[in-house]
XYZ file of C-alpha atoms in Angstrom:
493
model
C 58.609 103.060 140.905
C 57.463 101.510 137.505
C 56.828 102.278 134.198
C 53.690 103.774 132.946
C 52.048 100.821 131.574
C 51.720 99.324 135.484
C 49.154 99.853 136.587
C 47.562 103.383 137.961
C 47.564 102.525 141.425
C 51.455 100.665 140.587
C 52.615 104.213 139.267
C 50.506 106.557 142.616
C 53.081 104.342 144.936
C 56.775 105.645 144.905
C 58.323 108.597 144.120
C 59.672 109.055 140.047
C 63.165 107.509 139.483
C 65.566 109.649 139.036
C 63.198 112.805 139.746
C 64.394 116.106 139.765
C 64.073 118.272 142.799
C 63.686 121.364 140.323
C 59.942 119.036 139.190
C 58.920 117.474 142.126
C 57.222 118.064 145.411
C 54.623 116.368 147.273
C 51.554 118.350 145.890
C 52.193 117.437 142.423
C 52.929 113.238 142.548
C 50.401 111.105 141.279
C 47.417 110.685 144.110
C 48.296 106.706 146.315
C 45.242 104.582 146.102
C 43.813 106.355 149.608
C 43.655 109.767 148.212
C 40.992 108.500 144.526
C 37.661 107.754 146.340
C 36.132 111.062 144.365
C 32.892 108.998 143.222
C 30.721 110.328 141.142
C 28.293 112.297 143.634
C 31.390 114.052 144.570
C 32.195 114.769 141.296
C 28.368 116.215 140.521
C 28.783 117.758 143.398
C 31.182 119.320 142.928
C 29.807 121.078 139.626
C 26.611 121.588 140.677
C 28.676 124.311 143.772
C 30.324 125.680 140.545
C 27.497 126.512 138.402
C 25.164 127.634 141.124
C 27.526 131.237 141.175
C 26.757 134.693 140.442
C 29.129 134.896 137.229
C 26.301 131.694 135.735
C 24.576 134.735 136.808
C 25.621 137.687 135.304
C 26.478 135.452 131.721
C 22.519 134.483 131.696
C 21.911 138.410 132.260
C 24.107 139.794 130.245
C 22.960 137.959 127.493
C 19.696 139.723 127.219
C 21.308 143.386 128.061
C 22.977 142.534 124.551
C 19.613 141.760 122.967
C 19.232 137.966 122.314
C 15.464 136.415 123.781
C 15.816 134.397 126.896
C 14.531 131.126 125.003
C 18.171 131.700 122.455
C 20.042 132.803 125.438
C 19.243 129.040 128.116
C 19.381 127.098 124.444
C 23.482 129.296 123.508
C 24.348 128.698 127.607
C 23.095 124.367 126.693
C 24.862 124.124 123.475
C 27.979 125.301 124.736
C 28.237 123.011 128.306
C 27.853 120.062 125.758
C 30.967 121.627 123.583
C 33.193 121.887 126.233
C 31.985 118.198 128.286
C 34.467 116.365 124.866
C 37.377 118.120 126.283
C 36.372 117.951 130.209
C 36.190 114.269 129.866
C 38.697 113.028 127.330
C 40.911 115.849 129.406
C 39.768 114.452 132.305
C 40.193 111.149 131.670
C 44.594 111.677 132.617
C 42.637 112.272 135.728
C 41.813 107.995 137.282
C 44.432 106.602 134.754
C 48.285 107.854 135.717
C 46.266 110.681 138.620
C 48.600 114.155 137.772
C 47.445 117.778 137.479
C 47.286 118.945 134.896
C 50.677 121.015 135.390
C 51.881 117.921 134.492
C 50.535 116.291 132.103
C 51.582 119.879 130.240
C 55.270 119.450 130.447
C 54.340 115.728 127.682
C 53.639 117.836 125.754
C 54.841 121.493 125.623
C 58.210 120.301 127.715
C 59.538 120.098 131.022
C 60.107 123.736 131.428
C 58.074 124.749 128.344
C 54.255 123.431 130.647
C 55.680 126.673 132.788
C 53.515 128.779 130.288
C 50.694 126.869 129.937
C 50.514 127.166 133.912
C 51.052 130.515 134.691
C 48.382 131.810 131.970
C 45.522 129.634 133.358
C 46.952 130.350 136.415
C 46.200 134.010 135.560
C 42.970 133.335 134.513
C 42.172 131.392 138.043
C 43.456 134.784 139.788
C 41.458 137.089 137.413
C 37.783 135.041 137.706
C 38.960 134.817 141.716
C 39.239 138.522 142.168
C 35.174 138.188 140.384
C 34.651 135.890 142.722
C 35.654 138.087 145.405
C 34.255 140.701 144.019
C 30.308 139.396 143.973
C 31.282 137.496 147.231
C 31.504 141.951 148.552
C 28.019 143.062 147.354
C 26.858 140.580 148.606
C 27.740 141.333 151.679
C 28.001 144.851 151.273
C 23.793 144.604 150.206
C 23.369 141.761 153.475
C 25.146 144.824 155.532
C 22.913 147.254 154.362
C 19.900 144.325 154.897
C 20.410 144.657 158.504
C 20.382 148.652 158.554
C 23.936 149.774 158.830
C 23.095 152.378 155.804
C 26.052 151.712 154.075
C 26.897 153.698 150.659
C 27.019 152.764 147.516
C 29.834 154.086 144.638
C 29.327 158.321 144.100
C 28.395 159.153 139.872
C 31.184 158.195 138.086
C 33.184 155.764 140.268
C 32.099 151.434 139.426
C 33.488 150.960 143.855
C 32.682 152.841 147.353
C 34.763 152.158 150.344
C 32.574 150.335 152.037
C 31.931 147.790 149.063
C 36.593 148.060 148.860
C 36.353 146.532 152.003
C 33.686 144.237 152.129
C 36.268 142.513 148.595
C 39.287 143.245 151.357
C 37.391 141.328 154.164
C 35.058 137.992 151.887
C 39.125 137.337 150.376
C 40.099 136.875 153.387
C 37.847 134.176 153.772
C 40.090 132.233 151.103
C 42.997 131.623 153.294
C 41.335 129.008 155.475
C 40.691 127.330 152.230
C 44.321 126.969 150.359
C 45.586 125.764 153.568
C 42.846 122.636 154.349
C 43.534 121.461 150.532
C 41.870 119.808 148.010
C 39.692 117.713 150.575
C 37.812 120.416 153.097
C 37.005 122.075 149.950
C 35.048 118.903 148.179
C 33.769 118.946 151.642
C 32.831 122.295 151.660
C 30.870 121.170 147.618
C 28.756 118.290 149.311
C 27.212 120.374 152.130
C 26.727 123.012 150.164
C 25.155 122.377 146.350
C 22.060 121.171 147.743
C 21.456 124.587 149.635
C 22.560 126.330 146.890
C 19.945 124.503 144.627
C 16.887 125.209 147.625
C 17.304 129.415 147.566
C 17.703 128.924 143.346
C 14.436 127.703 143.848
C 12.849 129.874 146.031
C 14.282 132.981 144.693
C 12.259 131.807 141.747
C 9.106 130.673 143.709
C 9.066 134.418 145.000
C 9.753 136.170 141.544
C 7.293 134.554 140.433
C 4.448 134.606 143.032
C 4.769 138.900 142.532
C 5.118 138.979 138.935
C 3.212 135.922 136.348
C 5.421 133.932 134.693
C 4.139 134.687 131.161
C 4.993 138.311 131.653
C 8.440 137.511 132.769
C 8.778 135.287 130.035
C 7.420 137.447 127.105
C 9.957 140.242 126.986
C 10.620 142.433 124.135
C 13.859 141.180 123.990
C 16.803 144.224 123.633
C 17.227 145.825 120.437
C 20.813 146.460 120.098
C 23.095 147.970 117.666
C 23.766 145.827 115.338
C 21.905 142.494 116.715
C 23.529 139.755 119.294
C 25.888 138.183 118.057
C 25.001 135.193 118.140
C 28.688 132.524 117.898
C 30.892 135.378 120.225
C 28.791 134.730 122.788
C 28.674 130.895 122.403
C 32.705 131.444 121.655
C 32.945 133.409 124.793
C 30.063 130.400 127.160
C 32.376 128.436 125.650
C 35.551 130.208 127.106
C 33.609 130.065 130.778
C 34.173 126.793 131.766
C 37.569 126.535 128.939
C 39.492 126.974 132.340
C 38.342 123.468 134.212
C 38.460 121.970 130.794
C 42.285 122.419 130.958
C 42.900 121.938 134.919
C 40.197 119.629 135.060
C 42.719 116.063 135.892
C 43.790 118.857 139.020
C 39.856 116.866 140.612
C 39.782 114.028 138.352
C 43.530 112.344 139.940
C 41.084 111.738 143.233
C 38.317 110.164 141.083
C 37.372 106.057 141.910
C 36.998 105.871 138.620
C 37.395 107.849 134.877
C 32.668 106.377 135.087
C 32.678 108.427 137.898
C 34.102 111.314 136.398
C 33.115 111.513 133.306
C 29.149 110.630 134.690
C 29.870 112.360 137.937
C 30.819 115.734 135.251
C 27.750 115.399 132.237
C 25.308 114.463 135.441
C 26.513 118.218 137.191
C 27.226 120.594 134.476
C 25.410 120.966 130.634
C 22.300 120.639 133.294
C 22.479 122.572 136.558
C 24.052 124.958 133.965
C 20.896 125.556 131.596
C 18.206 125.678 134.480
C 20.707 128.242 136.603
C 21.045 130.493 133.364
C 16.832 130.442 134.174
C 17.249 132.075 137.122
C 19.545 134.573 136.203
C 16.677 134.900 132.910
C 13.785 135.506 135.882
C 15.609 137.824 137.428
C 16.837 139.885 134.914
C 12.901 140.797 133.765
C 11.880 140.807 137.051
C 13.800 143.707 137.827
C 13.132 146.188 135.267
C 9.188 144.689 135.626
C 9.068 145.583 139.695
C 11.541 148.554 140.339
C 12.054 150.444 136.340
C 15.878 149.253 135.845
C 16.971 144.896 135.032
C 19.609 144.445 137.333
C 22.700 142.514 136.133
C 24.411 141.404 139.572
C 21.189 139.410 141.738
C 22.624 141.384 144.907
C 21.419 143.916 142.931
C 17.987 142.241 142.864
C 17.464 141.090 146.546
C 19.029 144.471 147.532
C 15.811 146.179 146.014
C 13.522 143.117 147.983
C 15.153 144.817 150.823
C 13.543 141.476 153.066
C 14.340 138.917 155.814
C 14.713 137.070 152.317
C 16.264 138.886 150.573
C 18.650 139.041 153.482
C 19.219 135.000 153.464
C 19.116 135.298 149.804
C 22.503 136.949 149.890
C 24.229 135.133 151.929
C 23.350 132.475 149.891
C 24.929 134.280 147.558
C 27.936 134.801 149.872
C 28.159 130.977 149.774
C 27.488 130.234 146.109
C 30.751 132.845 145.809
C 33.011 131.173 148.123
C 32.081 126.951 146.911
C 32.683 128.072 143.230
C 36.167 130.424 143.845
C 37.758 127.721 146.131
C 36.998 125.268 143.849
C 37.445 126.472 140.314
C 39.895 129.414 140.322
C 42.005 128.569 143.515
C 43.136 124.468 143.444
C 44.153 126.115 139.437
C 46.589 128.398 139.983
C 47.402 126.482 143.502
C 49.169 123.466 141.025
C 49.649 125.801 137.864
C 52.358 128.228 140.652
C 53.232 125.509 142.298
C 55.022 124.052 138.370
C 56.909 126.631 137.833
C 59.066 126.412 141.062
C 58.262 122.577 143.017
C 61.111 122.735 145.464
C 59.969 126.390 146.933
C 56.245 127.259 145.726
C 53.681 123.926 147.430
C 49.646 123.890 147.314
C 49.617 126.400 150.073
C 52.231 128.166 148.738
C 50.449 128.933 145.560
C 47.514 129.314 146.628
C 48.194 132.145 148.399
C 50.202 133.856 145.482
C 46.392 133.663 143.495
C 45.139 135.337 145.694
C 47.445 138.252 146.413
C 47.714 138.777 142.051
C 43.461 138.524 142.239
C 44.299 141.384 144.905
C 45.599 143.440 141.818
C 42.441 142.890 139.551
C 40.017 145.658 139.074
C 37.211 143.242 138.491
C 34.363 145.993 138.858
C 35.895 147.756 135.896
C 35.915 144.937 133.694
C 31.971 143.996 134.655
C 31.238 148.102 134.329
C 29.278 146.956 131.318
C 27.482 143.273 129.605
C 29.356 143.348 127.049
C 32.974 143.377 128.609
C 32.179 140.719 130.480
C 30.853 137.978 127.984
C 32.598 139.434 124.519
C 35.457 141.093 126.301
C 36.078 139.047 129.629
C 34.640 135.230 127.991
C 35.532 135.391 124.557
C 39.444 136.461 124.911
C 40.692 134.632 127.254
C 38.994 131.266 126.141
C 41.400 132.593 122.841
C 44.181 131.151 124.895
C 43.059 127.922 126.644
C 41.434 126.880 122.799
C 44.693 126.739 122.043
C 46.076 124.753 124.981
C 42.819 122.487 125.828
C 43.926 121.464 121.151
C 47.821 120.819 121.965
C 47.078 118.479 125.328
C 43.445 116.692 123.467
C 46.323 115.285 120.746
C 49.472 115.221 122.358
C 47.814 113.077 124.473
C 45.314 110.994 122.123
C 46.880 110.953 118.595
C 50.705 111.435 119.168
C 50.524 109.402 122.591
C 47.971 107.454 122.213
C 46.534 107.653 125.644
C 50.374 106.474 126.597
C 52.448 108.979 129.038
C 55.753 107.727 130.538
C 55.293 108.962 133.921
C 59.189 108.780 135.006
C 59.488 110.829 132.603
C 57.344 113.893 133.636
C 59.409 113.866 136.859
C 62.917 114.310 135.061
C 64.884 115.849 133.076
C 66.575 114.558 130.409
C 63.804 112.473 129.412
C 61.409 112.002 127.084
C 59.741 115.261 126.984
C 63.242 116.852 127.369
C 62.323 118.540 124.139
C 65.258 121.607 123.589
C 66.699 122.392 127.019
C 63.093 121.197 128.645
C 60.591 123.397 125.615
C 59.366 122.276 122.580
C 59.290 124.889 119.819
C 56.794 123.080 118.374
C 54.301 123.213 120.916
C 54.734 126.892 121.697
C 54.663 127.673 117.148
C 50.853 125.981 117.221
C 50.156 127.873 120.609
C 51.268 131.073 118.247
C 49.557 129.888 115.370
C 46.317 129.348 117.313
C 46.740 132.408 119.196
C 47.813 135.588 117.279
C 45.267 135.805 113.834
C 42.647 136.346 116.686
C 44.899 139.652 118.529
C 42.895 142.349 115.482
C 39.523 141.057 117.208
C 40.323 141.071 120.549
C 41.987 144.569 120.528
C 39.368 146.029 118.793
C 36.396 144.656 121.058
C 38.288 145.902 124.099
C 38.542 149.222 122.722
C 42.061 149.648 122.523
C 42.335 150.731 118.878
C 39.165 151.137 116.606
C 36.360 149.099 115.885
C 35.504 151.066 113.306
C 38.040 151.055 111.506
C 38.812 146.937 111.530
C 38.476 145.026 109.034
C 35.123 142.076 109.874
C 36.559 138.903 108.858
C 39.093 139.779 111.593
C 35.826 140.326 114.404
C 33.996 137.284 112.842
C 37.598 135.660 113.619
C 37.462 137.070 117.193
C 34.390 135.827 118.100
C 34.383 131.910 116.597
C 38.081 132.638 118.767
C 38.143 129.067 121.571
C 37.052 126.802 118.092
C 39.493 128.760 115.827
C 42.517 128.390 118.218
C 42.100 124.743 119.328
C 41.022 123.603 115.662
C 44.957 125.683 114.153
C 47.264 124.595 117.404
C 46.322 121.213 117.463
C 45.921 120.924 113.616
C 49.347 122.056 113.098
C 50.856 120.629 116.438
C 49.487 117.062 115.254
C 50.867 117.457 112.200
C 54.751 118.690 113.051
C 54.389 115.526 115.989
C 53.186 113.240 112.785
C 56.351 114.592 110.715
C 59.596 114.587 113.868
C 58.127 111.180 114.552
C 61.821 108.680 113.610
C 60.578 105.492 110.870
C 61.257 102.894 114.598
C 58.122 104.406 116.308
C 55.039 102.074 115.289
C 52.916 104.601 115.769
C 50.985 106.239 113.230
């Protein structure tokens, strides 16, 4: 194989020279020219398929439940996704140029073995999201079966899930195994097929609700009063954290892109505006349920089940499809590669996906989603802090330290440029800890582990901006330490 100074096509055609069996398998190798056929429409469809899902709907409804007006909620969603689009596109540029997935890219900054840390952290977050989406799908399946007249019971008082809902959770979980087995190309085909259907279903739902409740009434409900008022910075951090996951592992998809233009254009079209538009569906659904049925529903299955018609049954089926498309693309591709990184000789893409699905069973999303605050602040804000630090290190290493140049051979072998100290880069670990640890006290308070009343406001404020803080601090320290370590002969600034 040629060195990274050659073209991306040359890099993808051969096995890396002196590749280590402990670092290489077929799924982690650079993509071949034949595999790079995704155009901008494929990426736009991929994003629409991931955007139109219950977590996006719930994100908007949770903001209303936390005291935001609908205009501010939609604006913050749009702003957050414009912000996260920047690292998404920048990290995504690695895909078309070198054809490597996220765990292999992480070897350049964390070391060929140290990349296990960001890979496992990203993979575990994906397992959590996988479990959450399986739960949303289970609720939709449960509601659909009740529309058919089965009369399945919901959770009893004091419970968060019923036995019939849990069985639906297991059934929806099992559907994903087929896509794990078929691989990324089956996911692309699913997204292209499903995206137009989900857009149409969302429009129909909005039209039905506007017909039942005048739009003036829908959009003029007074904002909910919450103690201390809406936490704007915390919400923005959580909203950025929503897709901070994909901002890291976007090379897992862009490595199949025809060109840089295709990955950039597809993501720019498919992410910020569709997120803002679909958040309006959550706003309208939340408000309509409060007006029509006297209780605002955070989840769309609750609203559709109350509507109780053939149309609501079809809507619940679309929710099933929406969660399936989001889950297989956003929450199975990444951990499949991430867990493969830990033991490439033994864990393939399929095996990694099966591991992720298995770990997903251990999460209890019905507890995590019991309140809007735990979803918006604890879950989204908490893992956003972790992933912000990793994103800062990756961006600084690739653009400021290496100037966009990777020695691809060395990414797949021991003893090369990315060996550092026994495969680990200590400075990347220090940078990561410096970015994350200051946010830990605030996270412990917000999550209820320690008493929030006794926590100084400084730590809570720091956690509220956790993604931004960790990205800046981790990236800044990494740059300074990398600059200090360069030999005098290194011509880079």
